Amino acid sequence: MLAAAKAVIDTGVGLDLDGVLAVLRCSDEELPEYLAIAHEVRMTWCGPEVEVEGIVSLKTGGCPEDCHFCSQSGLFTSPVRAVWLDIPSLVEAAKQTAATGATEFCIVAAVRGPDERLMSQLADGVAAIREAVDINIAASLGMLTQDQVDRLSALDIHRYNHNLETARSHFPQVVTTHTWEERWDTLRMVRDAGMEVCCGGILGLGETVEQRAEFAIQLQELDPHEVPLNFLNPRPGTPLSDQPVLDPKDALRAVAAFRLALPRTLLRYAGGREITLGDLGTRDGLLGGVNAVIVGNYLTTLGRSPDQDLALLDELRMPVKALSATL
Amino acid sequence: MNAPNGTDTTVWCDRCGEPLTGAAPSGTAPHEACAAARELEPPRFCPRCRRRMKVQVLPKGWSATCVEHGTTGPA
Ligand code: SF4
Ligand SMILES: [Zn+2]
Ligand SMILES: [Zn+2]
């Protein structure tokens, strides 16, 4: 099976289901070799640059949906209270992000989909950020109508994030208030409107290894510009609060497997890497297929200091992707 | 406000909202796990009155506001 993985270096064509499954099931002894191959695939098809992004929550908590991992659902007894970020704070967040050298700033809202208030707050926020900071603006506002897709496109939203979260076959165990297919529909509309598609998920939601492989292949079919990989950080009050954190080796197997399934995609380390992999995990991931990071804090939890990540990139001689290179 | 809101001391765990002096929910050392988790999350409960706070997380830093006791941020 190592041969199939090595072939990806030359062909740039991602592994099939069996190939991905073999990586996810590899022994501890084989894992470093798969990570090395995944790294070579990334260097060959994406290059040494790393895309750095910051994210912020424009509207936190009180979401009507029931994603079982999410502390922002209003349906669970989570301690996270509903709150809106004001525009000056949003601009401050964009400035903090740009100061790290990041090229991408993603504005996120905990909603099923945007209402008028959110659309207008976003438009005002985007205008205010553009006056103050030079950075690509991405958004993550849940499921969209065609009209909303058109309006985001007119606002020059560079990339739209909407995660499928997990394998299609596992999704009903994780979310009951909407379907995987509804999420897929939004992604298609975003793609057709010419915005970059960002779609990933969370590993460790109780899915089987087979379902993890299924998910990688479903993402391969979608072919998004970016895939953010999150690892479950079990949140108090949510149905998954007692779910164990993913084994660090399994998390690294997944990093290698997703890179080998998606040779040319931006593969981003997102939430949960600190708690799942510790400080060393960031290095292992960046040398195992990851070529993008979220720096700084997340939406409701904190990350490690951006300086630590930037110093690591420097040490690994991986240049931070510049803004001009993304245009 | 009813007692113990009137105190000026820290009596509630700012992560789980339980009394700092009592047994922790998990039965381990009191709120040790909460303190460890707090390294990577902001507080959620006011340590003085136990109210859930309005918390905003920015890429660098956070703020947590209790309607009664005001706003705090990273130490
Ligand atoms: S739709 Fe988003 S914010 Fe709402 S519960 Fe699901 S993951 Fe959380
Ligand atoms: Zn506690
Ligand atoms: Zn208080």
GROMACS .gro file of C-alpha atoms and ligand atoms in nm:
model
  412
    1MET     CA    1   0.000   0.000   0.000
    2LEU     CA    2   0.300   0.230   0.044
    3ALA     CA    3   0.347   0.208  -0.332
    4ALA     CA    4  -0.001   0.347  -0.395
    5ALA     CA    5   0.075   0.638  -0.163
    6LYS     CA    6   0.411   0.704  -0.328
    7ALA     CA    7   0.245   0.712  -0.670
    8VAL     CA    8   0.048   1.020  -0.558
    9ILE     CA    9   0.376   1.214  -0.554
   10ASP     CA   10   0.413   1.161  -0.928
   11THR     CA   11   0.052   1.162  -1.044
   12GLY     CA   12  -0.108   1.423  -0.820
   13VAL     CA   13  -0.416   1.202  -0.821
   14GLY     CA   14  -0.559   1.130  -0.476
   15LEU     CA   15  -0.588   0.784  -0.323
   16ASP     CA   16  -0.914   0.592  -0.358
   17LEU     CA   17  -1.122   0.461  -0.068
   18ASP     CA   18  -0.908   0.151  -0.011
   19GLY     CA   19  -0.590   0.354  -0.028
   20VAL     CA   20  -0.716   0.608   0.225
   21LEU     CA   21  -0.834   0.330   0.453
   22ALA     CA   22  -0.491   0.167   0.442
   23VAL     CA   23  -0.330   0.490   0.563
   24LEU     CA   24  -0.588   0.531   0.840
   25ARG     CA   25  -0.516   0.173   0.950
   26CYS     CA   26  -0.136   0.183   0.922
   27SER     CA   27   0.079   0.061   1.210
   28ASP     CA   28   0.271   0.293   1.440
   29GLU     CA   29   0.588   0.183   1.258
   30GLU     CA   30   0.447   0.274   0.915
   31LEU     CA   31   0.305   0.608   1.023
   32PRO     CA   32   0.625   0.818   0.992
   33GLU     CA   33   0.671   0.691   0.639
   34TYR     CA   34   0.316   0.782   0.539
   35LEU     CA   35   0.360   1.127   0.692
   36ALA     CA   36   0.682   1.172   0.495
   37ILE     CA   37   0.508   1.073   0.171
   38ALA     CA   38   0.217   1.306   0.249
   39HIS     CA   39   0.468   1.585   0.307
   40GLU     CA   40   0.633   1.517  -0.027
   41VAL     CA   41   0.294   1.519  -0.199
   42ARG     CA   42   0.220   1.857  -0.043
   43MET     CA   43   0.561   2.000  -0.139
   44THR     CA   44   0.525   1.872  -0.496
   45TRP     CA   45   0.167   1.980  -0.562
   46CYS     CA   46   0.123   2.280  -0.331
   47GLY     CA   47   0.476   2.401  -0.255
   48PRO     CA   48   0.643   2.505   0.070
   49GLU     CA   49   0.417   2.802   0.143
   50VAL     CA   50   0.174   2.794   0.433
   51GLU     CA   51  -0.151   2.990   0.429
   52VAL     CA   52  -0.219   3.161   0.759
   53GLU     CA   53  -0.572   3.255   0.862
   54GLY     CA   54  -0.746   3.414   1.156
   55ILE     CA   55  -1.111   3.363   1.246
   56VAL     CA   56  -1.362   3.546   1.459
   57SER     CA   57  -1.719   3.494   1.568
   58LEU     CA   58  -1.951   3.775   1.459
   59LYS     CA   59  -2.252   3.613   1.623
   60THR     CA   60  -2.183   3.363   1.899
   61GLY     CA   61  -2.421   3.108   2.052
   62GLY     CA   62  -2.798   3.070   2.041
   63CYS     CA   63  -2.795   2.865   1.719
   64PRO     CA   64  -3.120   2.677   1.650
   65GLU     CA   65  -2.937   2.375   1.506
   66ASP     CA   66  -2.831   2.070   1.707
   67CYS     CA   67  -2.482   1.975   1.586
   68HIS     CA   68  -2.389   1.748   1.875
   69PHE     CA   69  -2.031   1.876   1.905
   70CYS     CA   70  -2.119   2.243   1.918
   71SER     CA   71  -2.118   2.462   2.227
   72GLN     CA   72  -2.303   2.730   2.032
   73SER     CA   73  -2.625   2.537   1.985
   74GLY     CA   74  -2.907   2.697   2.179
   75LEU     CA   75  -3.060   2.352   2.227
   76PHE     CA   76  -2.802   2.230   2.480
   77THR     CA   77  -2.721   2.353   2.830
   78SER     CA   78  -2.387   2.489   2.720
   79PRO     CA   79  -2.241   2.778   2.921
   80VAL     CA   80  -2.183   2.976   2.598
   81ARG     CA   81  -2.415   3.279   2.591
   82ALA     CA   82  -2.546   3.442   2.275
   83VAL     CA   83  -2.360   3.760   2.188
   84TRP     CA   84  -2.287   3.979   1.882
   85LEU     CA   85  -1.952   4.134   1.807
   86ASP     CA   86  -1.966   4.507   1.730
   87ILE     CA   87  -1.805   4.646   1.415
   88PRO     CA   88  -1.508   4.816   1.587
   89SER     CA   89  -1.420   4.486   1.757
   90LEU     CA   90  -1.457   4.305   1.424
   91VAL     CA   91  -1.213   4.548   1.264
   92GLU     CA   92  -0.979   4.504   1.560
   93ALA     CA   93  -0.993   4.126   1.509
   94ALA     CA   94  -0.905   4.171   1.141
   95LYS     CA   95  -0.614   4.395   1.237
   96GLN     CA   96  -0.487   4.141   1.490
   97THR     CA   97  -0.507   3.875   1.221
   98ALA     CA   98  -0.330   4.083   0.956
   99ALA     CA   99  -0.054   4.166   1.205
  100THR     CA  100   0.044   3.797   1.210
  101GLY     CA  101   0.104   3.806   0.835
  102ALA     CA  102  -0.218   3.615   0.769
  103THR     CA  103  -0.383   3.660   0.429
  104GLU     CA  104  -0.727   3.526   0.519
  105PHE     CA  105  -0.973   3.653   0.777
  106CYS     CA  106  -1.287   3.448   0.824
  107ILE     CA  107  -1.603   3.595   0.976
  108VAL     CA  108  -1.820   3.327   1.133
  109ALA     CA  109  -2.176   3.329   1.266
  110ALA     CA  110  -2.355   3.061   1.467
  111VAL     CA  111  -2.673   3.037   1.261
  112ARG     CA  112  -2.865   2.791   1.048
  113GLY     CA  113  -2.834   3.047   0.772
  114PRO     CA  114  -2.813   3.427   0.762
  115ASP     CA  115  -3.112   3.654   0.823
  116GLU     CA  116  -3.134   4.018   0.711
  117ARG     CA  117  -2.974   4.147   1.029
  118LEU     CA  118  -2.671   3.926   0.979
  119MET     CA  119  -2.640   4.004   0.607
  120SER     CA  120  -2.643   4.375   0.676
  121GLN     CA  121  -2.405   4.345   0.973
  122LEU     CA  122  -2.170   4.149   0.752
  123ALA     CA  123  -2.188   4.407   0.472
  124ASP     CA  124  -2.111   4.687   0.720
  125GLY     CA  125  -1.831   4.483   0.875
  126VAL     CA  126  -1.672   4.400   0.541
  127ALA     CA  127  -1.677   4.767   0.439
  128ALA     CA  128  -1.520   4.875   0.769
  129ILE     CA  129  -1.248   4.608   0.750
  130ARG     CA  130  -1.160   4.703   0.393
  131GLU     CA  131  -1.107   5.064   0.501
  132ALA     CA  132  -0.864   4.958   0.771
  133VAL     CA  133  -0.688   4.636   0.667
  134ASP     CA  134  -0.557   4.470   0.353
  135ILE     CA  135  -0.668   4.109   0.387
  136ASN     CA  136  -0.887   3.857   0.206
  137ILE     CA  137  -1.224   3.824   0.374
  138ALA     CA  138  -1.389   3.486   0.405
  139ALA     CA  139  -1.724   3.406   0.563
  140SER     CA  140  -1.900   3.116   0.731
  141LEU     CA  141  -2.269   3.185   0.786
  142GLY     CA  142  -2.435   2.848   0.749
  143MET     CA  143  -2.670   2.743   0.472
  144LEU     CA  144  -2.742   2.999   0.202
  145THR     CA  145  -3.014   3.076  -0.049
  146GLN     CA  146  -2.914   3.155  -0.406
  147ASP     CA  147  -2.992   3.522  -0.341
  148GLN     CA  148  -2.758   3.523  -0.041
  149VAL     CA  149  -2.485   3.352  -0.241
  150ASP     CA  150  -2.517   3.627  -0.502
  151ARG     CA  151  -2.500   3.898  -0.237
  152LEU     CA  152  -2.188   3.750  -0.075
  153SER     CA  153  -2.030   3.722  -0.415
  154ALA     CA  154  -2.112   4.088  -0.483
  155LEU     CA  155  -1.942   4.174  -0.152
  156ASP     CA  156  -1.627   4.008  -0.290
  157ILE     CA  157  -1.622   3.742  -0.022
  158HIS     CA  158  -1.310   3.556  -0.123
  159ARG     CA  159  -1.391   3.216   0.021
  160TYR     CA  160  -1.696   3.062   0.185
  161ASN     CA  161  -1.664   2.804   0.459
  162HIS     CA  162  -1.933   2.544   0.508
  163ASN     CA  163  -1.821   2.217   0.662
  164LEU     CA  164  -1.981   1.884   0.577
  165GLU     CA  165  -1.841   1.794   0.923
  166THR     CA  166  -1.835   1.415   0.882
  167ALA     CA  167  -1.911   1.129   0.646
  168ARG     CA  168  -2.253   1.133   0.487
  169SER     CA  169  -2.333   0.800   0.654
  170HIS     CA  170  -2.247   0.935   1.001
  171PHE     CA  171  -2.402   1.281   0.971
  172PRO     CA  172  -2.751   1.182   1.098
  173GLN     CA  173  -2.588   1.063   1.421
  174VAL     CA  174  -2.436   1.407   1.470
  175VAL     CA  175  -2.697   1.651   1.338
  176THR     CA  176  -3.075   1.601   1.319
  177THR     CA  177  -3.201   1.952   1.238
  178HIS     CA  178  -3.069   1.959   0.881
  179THR     CA  179  -2.914   1.718   0.635
  180TRP     CA  180  -2.574   1.659   0.484
  181GLU     CA  181  -2.737   1.708   0.144
  182GLU     CA  182  -2.860   2.056   0.239
  183ARG     CA  183  -2.504   2.147   0.324
  184TRP     CA  184  -2.386   2.003  -0.006
  185ASP     CA  185  -2.641   2.220  -0.194
  186THR     CA  186  -2.499   2.537  -0.040
  187LEU     CA  187  -2.148   2.432  -0.137
  188ARG     CA  188  -2.253   2.381  -0.498
  189MET     CA  189  -2.411   2.726  -0.517
  190VAL     CA  190  -2.100   2.884  -0.365
  191ARG     CA  191  -1.879   2.707  -0.617
  192ASP     CA  192  -2.102   2.803  -0.911
  193ALA     CA  193  -2.091   3.169  -0.802
  194GLY     CA  194  -1.712   3.166  -0.833
  195MET     CA  195  -1.624   3.194  -0.465
  196GLU     CA  196  -1.356   2.962  -0.331
  197VAL     CA  197  -1.506   2.670  -0.143
  198CYS     CA  198  -1.376   2.585   0.203
  199CYS     CA  199  -1.518   2.261   0.337
  200GLY     CA  200  -1.388   2.023   0.598
  201GLY     CA  201  -1.503   1.876   0.921
  202ILE     CA  202  -1.429   1.742   1.264
  203LEU     CA  203  -1.261   1.412   1.334
  204GLY     CA  204  -1.344   1.219   1.648
  205LEU     CA  205  -1.724   1.254   1.635
  206GLY     CA  206  -1.767   0.882   1.699
  207GLU     CA  207  -1.723   0.792   1.333
  208THR     CA  208  -1.558   0.462   1.242
  209VAL     CA  209  -1.228   0.451   1.057
  210GLU     CA  210  -1.423   0.342   0.750
  211GLN     CA  211  -1.643   0.651   0.782
  212ARG     CA  212  -1.335   0.869   0.815
  213ALA     CA  213  -1.215   0.728   0.483
  214GLU     CA  214  -1.562   0.774   0.334
  215PHE     CA  215  -1.550   1.139   0.436
  216ALA     CA  216  -1.210   1.193   0.272
  217ILE     CA  217  -1.346   1.050  -0.053
  218GLN     CA  218  -1.660   1.264  -0.034
  219LEU     CA  219  -1.439   1.571   0.004
  220GLN     CA  220  -1.236   1.449  -0.292
  221GLU     CA  221  -1.557   1.446  -0.496
  222LEU     CA  222  -1.641   1.799  -0.384
  223ASP     CA  223  -1.284   1.914  -0.460
  224PRO     CA  224  -1.284   2.223  -0.238
  225HIS     CA  225  -1.013   2.486  -0.249
  226GLU     CA  226  -0.953   2.433   0.122
  227VAL     CA  227  -1.020   2.157   0.373
  228PRO     CA  228  -1.001   2.257   0.740
  229LEU     CA  229  -0.936   1.960   0.969
  230ASN     CA  230  -1.072   2.000   1.319
  231PHE     CA  231  -1.035   1.748   1.600
  232LEU     CA  232  -1.317   1.722   1.851
  233ASN     CA  233  -1.260   1.924   2.164
  234PRO     CA  234  -1.548   1.786   2.374
  235ARG     CA  235  -1.751   2.082   2.501
  236PRO     CA  236  -1.935   2.087   2.835
  237GLY     CA  237  -2.311   2.056   2.799
  238THR     CA  238  -2.307   1.912   2.446
  239PRO     CA  239  -2.417   1.556   2.363
  240LEU     CA  240  -2.053   1.477   2.278
  241SER     CA  241  -1.913   1.618   2.602
  242ASP     CA  242  -1.793   1.274   2.714
  243GLN     CA  243  -1.654   1.164   2.378
  244PRO     CA  244  -1.282   1.087   2.421
  245VAL     CA  245  -1.033   1.310   2.243
  246LEU     CA  246  -0.891   1.146   1.930
  247ASP     CA  247  -0.574   0.943   1.982
  248PRO     CA  248  -0.284   1.164   1.865
  249LYS     CA  249  -0.150   0.894   1.633
  250ASP     CA  250  -0.492   0.850   1.476
  251ALA     CA  251  -0.507   1.226   1.426
  252LEU     CA  252  -0.174   1.214   1.241
  253ARG     CA  253  -0.291   0.913   1.038
  254ALA     CA  254  -0.586   1.126   0.934
  255VAL     CA  255  -0.361   1.419   0.839
  256ALA     CA  256  -0.156   1.193   0.609
  257ALA     CA  257  -0.465   1.018   0.471
  258PHE     CA  258  -0.651   1.341   0.391
  259ARG     CA  259  -0.343   1.486   0.220
  260LEU     CA  260  -0.303   1.168   0.014
  261ALA     CA  261  -0.671   1.185  -0.081
  262LEU     CA  262  -0.647   1.556  -0.167
  263PRO     CA  263  -0.300   1.621  -0.311
  264ARG     CA  264  -0.363   1.977  -0.433
  265THR     CA  265  -0.599   2.113  -0.167
  266LEU     CA  266  -0.511   2.360   0.105
  267LEU     CA  267  -0.518   2.136   0.410
  268ARG     CA  268  -0.565   2.346   0.719
  269TYR     CA  269  -0.501   2.264   1.081
  270ALA     CA  270  -0.804   2.408   1.257
  271GLY     CA  271  -0.958   2.366   1.602
  272GLY     CA  272  -0.862   2.101   1.853
  273ARG     CA  273  -0.503   2.047   1.743
  274GLU     CA  274  -0.366   2.178   2.071
  275ILE     CA  275  -0.574   1.950   2.292
  276THR     CA  276  -0.540   1.647   2.061
  277LEU     CA  277  -0.177   1.668   1.956
  278GLY     CA  278  -0.006   1.900   2.202
  279ASP     CA  279   0.268   2.137   2.098
  280LEU     CA  280   0.456   1.879   1.896
  281GLY     CA  281   0.153   1.798   1.685
  282THR     CA  282   0.170   2.121   1.492
  283ARG     CA  283   0.522   2.036   1.377
  284ASP     CA  284   0.428   1.677   1.290
  285GLY     CA  285   0.127   1.794   1.090
  286LEU     CA  286   0.321   2.058   0.900
  287LEU     CA  287   0.571   1.786   0.809
  288GLY     CA  288   0.291   1.544   0.723
  289GLY     CA  289   0.077   1.721   0.465
  290VAL     CA  290  -0.070   2.025   0.637
  291ASN     CA  291  -0.006   2.354   0.451
  292ALA     CA  292  -0.238   2.600   0.622
  293VAL     CA  293  -0.306   2.696   0.982
  294ILE     CA  294  -0.554   2.896   1.183
  295VAL     CA  295  -0.346   3.111   1.413
  296GLY     CA  296  -0.453   3.261   1.741
  297ASN     CA  297  -0.783   3.190   1.909
  298TYR     CA  298  -1.083   3.005   1.772
  299LEU     CA  299  -1.450   3.097   1.800
  300THR     CA  300  -1.520   3.002   2.162
  301THR     CA  301  -1.189   2.845   2.265
  302LEU     CA  302  -0.831   2.967   2.269
  303GLY     CA  303  -0.540   2.858   2.050
  304ARG     CA  304  -0.172   2.877   2.116
  305SER     CA  305   0.007   3.205   2.054
  306PRO     CA  306   0.047   3.302   1.685
  307ASP     CA  307   0.413   3.376   1.761
  308GLN     CA  308   0.474   3.010   1.841
  309ASP     CA  309   0.325   2.898   1.508
  310LEU     CA  310   0.510   3.166   1.312
  311ALA     CA  311   0.841   3.076   1.477
  312LEU     CA  312   0.781   2.713   1.388
  313LEU     CA  313   0.715   2.800   1.023
  314ASP     CA  314   1.035   2.998   1.022
  315GLU     CA  315   1.228   2.708   1.168
  316LEU     CA  316   1.079   2.467   0.913
  317ARG     CA  317   1.163   2.714   0.633
  318MET     CA  318   0.804   2.729   0.523
  319PRO     CA  319   0.725   3.081   0.404
  320VAL     CA  320   0.393   3.235   0.497
  321LYS     CA  321   0.187   3.278   0.180
  322ALA     CA  322   0.181   3.644   0.080
  323LEU     CA  323  -0.135   3.834  -0.005
  324SER     CA  324  -0.038   3.896  -0.366
  325ALA     CA  325   0.013   3.525  -0.420
  326THR     CA  326  -0.349   3.460  -0.331
  327LEU     CA  327  -0.501   3.702  -0.579
  328MET     CA  328  -2.926   4.044   4.474
  329ASN     CA  329  -2.926   3.744   4.702
  330ALA     CA  330  -2.621   3.610   4.880
  331PRO     CA  331  -2.360   3.508   4.782
  332ASN     CA  332  -2.366   3.774   4.510
  333GLY     CA  333  -2.267   4.045   4.750
  334THR     CA  334  -1.924   3.901   4.822
  335ASP     CA  335  -1.609   4.041   4.670
  336THR     CA  336  -1.427   3.710   4.673
  337THR     CA  337  -1.390   3.438   4.416
  338VAL     CA  338  -1.628   3.163   4.523
  339TRP     CA  339  -1.741   3.002   4.196
  340CYS     CA  340  -1.537   2.812   3.938
  341ASP     CA  341  -1.530   3.033   3.630
  342ARG     CA  342  -1.538   2.730   3.401
  343CYS     CA  343  -1.809   2.500   3.540
  344GLY     CA  344  -1.992   2.741   3.766
  345GLU     CA  345  -1.982   2.510   4.071
  346PRO     CA  346  -1.861   2.620   4.417
  347LEU     CA  347  -1.483   2.630   4.435
  348THR     CA  348  -1.483   2.479   4.781
  349GLY     CA  349  -1.707   2.177   4.716
  350ALA     CA  350  -1.629   1.851   4.540
  351ALA     CA  351  -1.562   1.879   4.168
  352PRO     CA  352  -1.814   1.723   3.930
  353SER     CA  353  -1.571   1.455   3.821
  354GLY     CA  354  -1.476   1.358   4.176
  355THR     CA  355  -1.112   1.444   4.110
  356ALA     CA  356  -0.919   1.715   4.288
  357PRO     CA  357  -1.149   2.015   4.305
  358HIS     CA  358  -1.160   2.190   3.967
  359GLU     CA  359  -0.814   2.074   3.868
  360ALA     CA  360  -0.950   1.968   3.530
  361CYS     CA  361  -1.131   2.302   3.501
  362ALA     CA  362  -0.808   2.491   3.568
  363ALA     CA  363  -0.624   2.283   3.308
  364ALA     CA  364  -0.899   2.336   3.051
  365ARG     CA  365  -0.898   2.710   3.120
  366GLU     CA  366  -0.552   2.731   2.963
  367LEU     CA  367  -0.726   2.694   2.628
  368GLU     CA  368  -1.065   2.849   2.695
  369PRO     CA  369  -1.200   3.174   2.836
  370PRO     CA  370  -1.406   3.182   3.157
  371ARG     CA  371  -1.781   3.126   3.122
  372PHE     CA  372  -1.915   3.197   3.474
  373CYS     CA  373  -1.857   3.501   3.687
  374PRO     CA  374  -1.634   3.384   3.976
  375ARG     CA  375  -1.809   3.625   4.211
  376CYS     CA  376  -2.178   3.566   4.140
  377ARG     CA  377  -2.195   3.257   3.915
  378ARG     CA  378  -2.384   3.438   3.637
  379ARG     CA  379  -2.308   3.317   3.286
  380MET     CA  380  -2.098   3.589   3.129
  381LYS     CA  381  -2.110   3.731   2.777
  382VAL     CA  382  -1.780   3.618   2.634
  383GLN     CA  383  -1.614   3.741   2.315
  384VAL     CA  384  -1.308   3.572   2.176
  385LEU     CA  385  -1.082   3.763   1.938
  386PRO     CA  386  -0.779   3.621   1.752
  387LYS     CA  387  -0.563   3.769   2.027
  388GLY     CA  388  -0.739   3.782   2.361
  389TRP     CA  389  -1.093   3.766   2.493
  390SER     CA  390  -1.333   3.958   2.713
  391ALA     CA  391  -1.592   3.829   2.955
  392THR     CA  392  -1.869   4.050   3.091
  393CYS     CA  393  -2.088   3.994   3.395
  394VAL     CA  394  -2.385   4.234   3.408
  395GLU     CA  395  -2.318   4.285   3.777
  396HIS     CA  396  -1.939   4.271   3.804
  397GLY     CA  397  -1.814   4.416   3.478
  398THR     CA  398  -1.568   4.305   3.214
  399THR     CA  399  -1.248   4.106   3.255
  400GLY     CA  400  -0.986   3.992   3.006
  401PRO     CA  401  -0.670   3.783   2.988
  402ALA     CA  402  -0.438   3.831   3.287
  403SF4     S1  403  -2.506   2.517   1.267
  403SF4    FE1  404  -2.299   2.580   1.331
  403SF4     S2  405  -2.327   2.710   1.512
  403SF4    FE2  406  -2.520   2.600   1.476
  403SF4     S3  407  -2.507   2.420   1.610
  403SF4    FE3  408  -2.431   2.358   1.406
  403SF4     S4  409  -2.209   2.392   1.414
  403SF4    FE4  410  -2.298   2.503   1.589
  404ZN      ZN  411  -1.489   2.389   3.782
  405ZN      ZN  412  -2.078   3.863   3.849
   0.00000   0.00000   0.00000
